[in-house]
Coordinates of C-alpha atoms in Angstrom, one line a residue:
M210 CA 0.7 -17.0 -11.5
G211 CA -0.5 -19.8 -9.3
G212 CA -3.6 -21.9 -9.2
C213 CA -7.1 -21.0 -8.0
D214 CA -8.2 -22.2 -4.6
H215 CA -11.9 -21.8 -3.6
R216 CA -11.7 -23.6 -0.2
G217 CA -12.8 -20.5 1.6
T218 CA -15.5 -19.2 -0.9
T219 CA -19.0 -20.0 -1.8
S220 CA -20.0 -22.0 -4.8
V221 CA -20.7 -18.8 -6.8
S222 CA -17.6 -17.5 -8.6
P223 CA -16.7 -14.2 -6.9
K224 CA -16.5 -11.0 -8.8
L225 CA -13.8 -9.6 -6.6
A226 CA -11.0 -11.1 -4.5
V227 CA -9.7 -9.0 -1.6
V228 CA -6.2 -9.8 -0.6
I229 CA -5.1 -8.5 2.9
V230 CA -1.6 -9.0 4.2
N231 CA -1.6 -9.0 8.0
Y232 CA 1.2 -8.5 10.4
N233 CA 0.0 -7.7 14.0
A234 CA -2.8 -5.4 12.9
G235 CA -4.8 -6.2 16.0
L236 CA -8.5 -5.3 16.0
L237 CA -8.1 -3.3 12.8
L238 CA -7.9 -6.5 10.8
T239 CA -11.3 -7.6 11.9
K240 CA -12.7 -4.1 11.2
C241 CA -11.1 -4.1 7.8
V242 CA -12.7 -7.5 6.9
S243 CA -16.0 -6.3 8.3
S244 CA -16.0 -3.2 6.1
V245 CA -15.4 -5.4 3.0
L246 CA -18.1 -7.9 3.8
A247 CA -20.6 -5.1 4.5
D248 CA -20.5 -4.0 0.9
E249 CA -22.0 -7.3 -0.4
V250 CA -20.4 -7.2 -3.8
G251 CA -19.7 -11.0 -3.9
A252 CA -16.2 -10.8 -2.7
E253 CA -13.9 -13.5 -1.5
I254 CA -11.4 -12.4 1.2
I255 CA -7.9 -13.9 1.5
V256 CA -5.9 -12.9 4.6
S257 CA -2.2 -13.7 4.2
D258 CA -0.7 -13.6 7.7
N259 CA 3.0 -13.0 8.1
A260 CA 3.4 -14.9 11.4
S261 CA 1.6 -12.3 13.6
T262 CA 2.3 -12.6 17.3
D263 CA -0.7 -10.5 18.5
T264 CA -4.4 -11.4 18.8
S265 CA -5.4 -10.2 15.3
L266 CA -6.1 -13.7 13.8
A267 CA -7.9 -14.9 17.0
L268 CA -10.1 -11.8 16.9
L269 CA -10.8 -12.3 13.2
R270 CA -11.7 -16.0 13.7
D271 CA -14.0 -15.2 16.6
Q272 CA -16.1 -12.9 14.4
F273 CA -15.8 -14.4 10.9
G274 CA -14.2 -17.8 11.3
D275 CA -17.3 -19.6 9.9
D276 CA -17.9 -17.2 7.0
P277 CA -17.2 -19.1 3.7
R278 CA -16.1 -15.9 2.0
L279 CA -13.0 -15.7 4.2
S280 CA -9.8 -17.7 3.8
I281 CA -6.8 -17.3 6.1
L282 CA -3.3 -18.3 5.0
E283 CA -0.7 -18.6 7.7
N284 CA 2.7 -18.2 6.1
G285 CA 4.7 -19.3 9.2
A286 CA 7.2 -16.4 8.8
N287 CA 7.3 -12.8 7.9
L288 CA 7.6 -13.0 4.1
G289 CA 7.4 -9.3 3.5
F290 CA 4.5 -7.4 2.0
A291 CA 5.1 -8.2 -1.7
R292 CA 5.7 -11.9 -1.3
A293 CA 2.8 -12.4 1.1
N294 CA 0.5 -10.6 -1.4
N295 CA 1.7 -12.9 -4.2
V296 CA 1.1 -16.0 -2.0
A297 CA -2.5 -14.9 -1.6
L298 CA -2.8 -14.0 -5.2
G299 CA -2.2 -17.7 -6.1
H300 CA -5.5 -18.5 -4.2
A301 CA -7.6 -15.8 -5.9
C302 CA -9.9 -16.6 -8.8
A303 CA -11.8 -13.4 -9.4
P304 CA -11.4 -11.2 -12.5
Y305 CA -10.6 -8.2 -10.2
V306 CA -8.3 -8.3 -7.2
L307 CA -8.2 -5.6 -4.5
F308 CA -4.9 -5.4 -2.5
L309 CA -6.0 -3.8 0.7
N310 CA -4.1 -2.9 3.8
P311 CA -5.4 -4.4 7.1
D312 CA -5.5 -0.9 8.7
C313 CA -7.8 0.4 5.9
L314 CA -11.6 0.6 6.3
V315 CA -13.6 0.7 3.2
A316 CA -16.5 3.2 3.1
P317 CA -20.0 1.8 2.3
G318 CA -20.6 1.5 -1.4
A319 CA -17.0 2.0 -2.4
L320 CA -16.3 -1.5 -3.7
E321 CA -19.5 -1.5 -5.9
R322 CA -18.5 1.9 -7.4
M323 CA -14.9 0.8 -8.0
L324 CA -16.0 -2.5 -9.7
R325 CA -18.5 -0.6 -11.9
F326 CA -15.8 1.8 -13.0
M327 CA -13.4 -1.1 -13.8
Q328 CA -16.0 -2.9 -15.8
D329 CA -16.9 0.2 -17.8
T330 CA -13.2 1.2 -18.4
P331 CA -11.4 -1.6 -20.2
K332 CA -8.1 0.3 -20.5
A333 CA -7.9 0.7 -16.7
G334 CA -5.4 -1.8 -15.3
M335 CA -5.6 -0.4 -11.8
A336 CA -7.7 2.0 -9.8
G337 CA -7.6 3.5 -6.4
C338 CA -10.1 5.4 -4.3
V339 CA -9.8 8.5 -2.2
V340 CA -7.8 7.4 0.8
R341 CA -8.4 9.6 3.9
N342 CA -6.8 9.9 7.3
P343 CA -9.1 9.2 10.3
D344 CA -9.6 13.0 10.7
G345 CA -11.1 13.1 7.2
S346 CA -8.2 14.8 5.4
E347 CA -6.9 13.2 2.2
Q348 CA -3.7 11.2 2.5
V349 CA -0.7 12.4 0.5
A350 CA -0.5 9.0 -1.3
S351 CA -4.1 9.1 -2.5
R352 CA -3.1 10.7 -5.8
R353 CA 0.5 11.4 -6.6
V354 CA 3.3 11.3 -9.1
I355 CA 6.2 8.8 -9.3
P356 CA 9.0 10.4 -7.3
D357 CA 12.3 11.4 -8.9
P358 CA 15.5 12.4 -7.1
W359 CA 14.6 16.1 -7.3
I360 CA 11.2 15.6 -5.7
G361 CA 12.7 13.2 -3.1
L362 CA 15.3 15.8 -2.1
A363 CA 12.8 18.6 -1.9
R364 CA 10.6 16.5 0.4
V365 CA 13.5 15.5 2.6
L366 CA 14.6 19.2 2.9
R367 CA 10.9 20.3 3.2
V368 CA 11.5 22.9 0.5
E369 CA 7.8 23.1 -0.4
H370 CA 7.1 24.7 3.0
V371 CA 9.6 27.6 2.5
W372 CA 9.8 27.9 -1.3
P373 CA 6.6 26.5 -2.9
S374 CA 7.2 28.0 -6.3
L375 CA 10.4 26.1 -6.6
L376 CA 8.4 22.9 -6.9
A377 CA 5.9 24.1 -9.5
G378 CA 4.8 21.1 -11.5
K379 CA 7.0 18.8 -9.4
R380 CA 5.0 18.1 -6.3
L381 CA 4.8 14.5 -5.2
D382 CA 1.2 14.7 -4.2
R383 CA -1.9 16.4 -5.7
T384 CA -3.9 16.8 -2.5
D385 CA -3.6 20.6 -2.6
E386 CA -5.8 20.5 -5.8
P387 CA -9.6 19.9 -5.7
L388 CA -10.7 16.4 -6.3
P389 CA -11.7 15.7 -9.9
E390 CA -15.4 15.5 -10.6
G391 CA -15.1 12.1 -12.1
P392 CA -12.5 9.3 -12.5
A393 CA -9.1 10.7 -13.5
E394 CA -5.9 9.2 -14.8
V395 CA -3.0 9.5 -12.4
E396 CA 0.6 8.3 -12.2
A397 CA 0.2 6.7 -8.8
I398 CA -2.4 5.8 -6.2
S399 CA -2.3 4.7 -2.6
G400 CA -0.7 1.3 -2.0
A401 CA -3.2 0.8 0.8
F402 CA -6.0 0.3 -1.8
M403 CA -5.1 -1.0 -5.2
L404 CA -7.9 -2.6 -7.4
V405 CA -6.3 -4.5 -10.2
R406 CA -7.7 -6.1 -13.4
R407 CA -6.6 -9.7 -13.6
E408 CA -6.0 -9.4 -17.4
A409 CA -3.5 -6.6 -16.7
L410 CA -2.0 -8.4 -13.8
E411 CA -1.3 -11.5 -15.9
Q412 CA 0.5 -9.3 -18.4
V413 CA 2.5 -7.1 -16.0
G414 CA 3.3 -9.9 -13.4
P415 CA 3.0 -9.9 -9.6
L416 CA 4.6 -7.6 -7.1
D417 CA 8.4 -7.6 -7.2
E418 CA 9.5 -9.7 -4.2
G419 CA 12.8 -8.0 -4.1
Y420 CA 11.0 -5.3 -2.0
F421 CA 10.3 -6.5 1.5
L422 CA 8.3 -3.4 2.6
H423 CA 7.7 -0.1 0.9
C424 CA 8.1 1.0 -2.8
E425 CA 6.7 -2.3 -4.3
D426 CA 3.6 -0.3 -5.1
L427 CA 5.6 2.4 -7.0
D428 CA 7.4 -0.4 -8.9
W429 CA 4.0 -1.8 -9.9
F430 CA 2.6 1.6 -11.0
V431 CA 5.6 2.1 -13.3
R432 CA 5.3 -1.4 -14.8
F433 CA 1.6 -1.1 -15.4
R434 CA 2.1 2.1 -17.3
Q435 CA 5.0 0.7 -19.2
A436 CA 2.8 -2.1 -20.4
G437 CA 0.2 0.3 -21.7
W438 CA -2.4 0.1 -18.9
K439 CA -3.9 3.2 -17.3
I440 CA -4.2 3.9 -13.5
Y441 CA -7.1 5.9 -12.3
L442 CA -8.4 7.6 -9.2
V443 CA -12.1 7.1 -8.6
P444 CA -13.2 10.1 -6.4
D445 CA -16.7 8.9 -5.4
A446 CA -15.2 5.9 -3.6
E447 CA -13.4 6.3 -0.3
A448 CA -11.5 4.4 2.5
V449 CA -10.0 5.5 5.8
H450 CA -6.4 4.4 6.3
Y451 CA -5.0 4.2 9.9
K452 CA -1.5 4.7 8.4
G453 CA 1.4 3.1 10.3
A454 CA -0.8 1.1 12.7
C455 CA 1.0 -2.1 11.8
S456 CA 4.5 -0.7 11.9
T457 CA 4.7 0.7 15.4
R458 CA 6.4 -2.3 17.0
R459 CA 9.6 -2.2 14.9
P460 CA 10.0 1.4 13.6
L461 CA 13.7 1.1 12.9
A462 CA 13.2 -2.1 10.8
V463 CA 10.5 -0.3 8.9
L464 CA 12.8 2.6 8.2
W465 CA 15.5 0.3 7.0
H466 CA 13.2 -1.5 4.6
K467 CA 11.7 1.8 3.4
H468 CA 15.1 3.2 2.4
R469 CA 16.2 -0.2 1.0
G470 CA 13.1 -0.1 -1.2
M471 CA 13.8 3.5 -2.3
G472 CA 17.3 2.4 -3.4
R473 CA 16.0 -0.6 -5.3
F474 CA 13.3 1.4 -7.1
F475 CA 15.9 4.1 -8.1
R476 CA 18.4 1.5 -9.4
K477 CA 15.7 -0.4 -11.3
F478 CA 13.9 2.5 -13.1
Q479 CA 15.9 5.8 -12.8
F480 CA 19.6 5.0 -12.3
D481 CA 20.5 5.1 -16.0
R482 CA 18.6 8.4 -16.6
Y483 CA 21.4 10.4 -14.9
P484 CA 25.1 10.7 -15.2
L485 CA 26.9 8.0 -13.1
P486 CA 28.2 10.4 -10.4
Q487 CA 24.7 11.9 -9.9
S488 CA 23.1 8.5 -9.6
L489 CA 25.7 7.3 -7.1
L490 CA 25.1 10.6 -5.1
V491 CA 21.4 9.8 -5.0
L492 CA 22.0 6.3 -3.6
L493 CA 24.4 7.8 -1.1
G494 CA 21.8 10.4 -0.2
I495 CA 19.2 7.7 0.5
W496 CA 21.4 5.9 3.0
A497 CA 22.6 9.2 4.5
H498 CA 19.0 10.1 5.1
F499 CA 18.4 6.7 6.8
A500 CA 21.4 7.3 9.0
L501 CA 20.2 10.7 10.1
V502 CA 16.6 9.6 10.7
S503 CA 17.5 6.4 12.5
S504 CA 20.1 8.2 14.7
A505 CA 17.5 10.9 15.6
F506 CA 15.0 8.2 16.5
A507 CA 17.5 6.3 18.6
L508 CA 18.5 9.5 20.5
R509 CA 14.9 10.4 21.1
R510 CA 14.2 6.9 22.5
L511 CA 17.3 7.2 24.7
A512 CA 16.2 10.6 26.0
E513 CA 12.7 9.3 26.7
H514 CA 14.3 6.3 28.6
L515 CA 16.5 8.6 30.7
L516 CA 13.7 11.0 31.4
E517 CA 11.5 8.1 32.6
R518 CA 14.3 6.9 34.9
V519 CA 14.6 10.4 36.4
R520 CA 10.8 10.5 37.0
R521 CA 10.9 7.2 38.9
R522 CA 13.5 8.4 41.4

């Protein structure tokens, strides 16, 4: 899975490697790195930059450029989320690897608690913390189930808002339930904060680079569980995720890759579970949804542009 490269670390072997894929995260990247370094758990940080065109790397170097715990890999092109993470993984040496989004700020003490849990729970291949929105509410992805076509259709149609009982036992997220009192096994955690045991990673393999953006985390969750590893939520560790902060510049491209990822995930893990006509209908539904959402977005942008022209007259 690649060699170990300690050029950016201290002489002491790190307990934790933190991999951060950056693409135009602005000041949030520096704040993210700062939140990790503040926890002082002996972490090395590897930033894998996908040819950012903003000031994010300059801001990071201004504040932490001389810190031996930080390494910056400039990929020279936008490799996508999965591949950029895998590139950084080849430079990580620690027994635990945290895959962290650049728009995610780790709460004080969270890394120490997460590491302690992983060390005490040898069957845990991966663990996540409670991921919150900036307003303090829990994000939907924080603890969830692997989506199937029924759940996906219900969410697209927003059935849960008008007919909640119809989705009994089939809700994608669990945020309407109280947080568990202690670590709890879940099907899926937030892809913004994934702490992975290297032993499990070596068995399962890296992220599937067939995904450019979105759904590579779901793919990993399925593969970890198929290999016999457990995934946990650790409720006494938290992070704040400024979701979407890195995808505002190219929203249509993000939509495209999100739906492409959904299609790949379905074909890879769920296509053969259903009769062929139903599976083909699901794939058609994914791209029909993309067409509707992207068209609505384009029309909204056009309306905003026309309204702005009217105001200038």
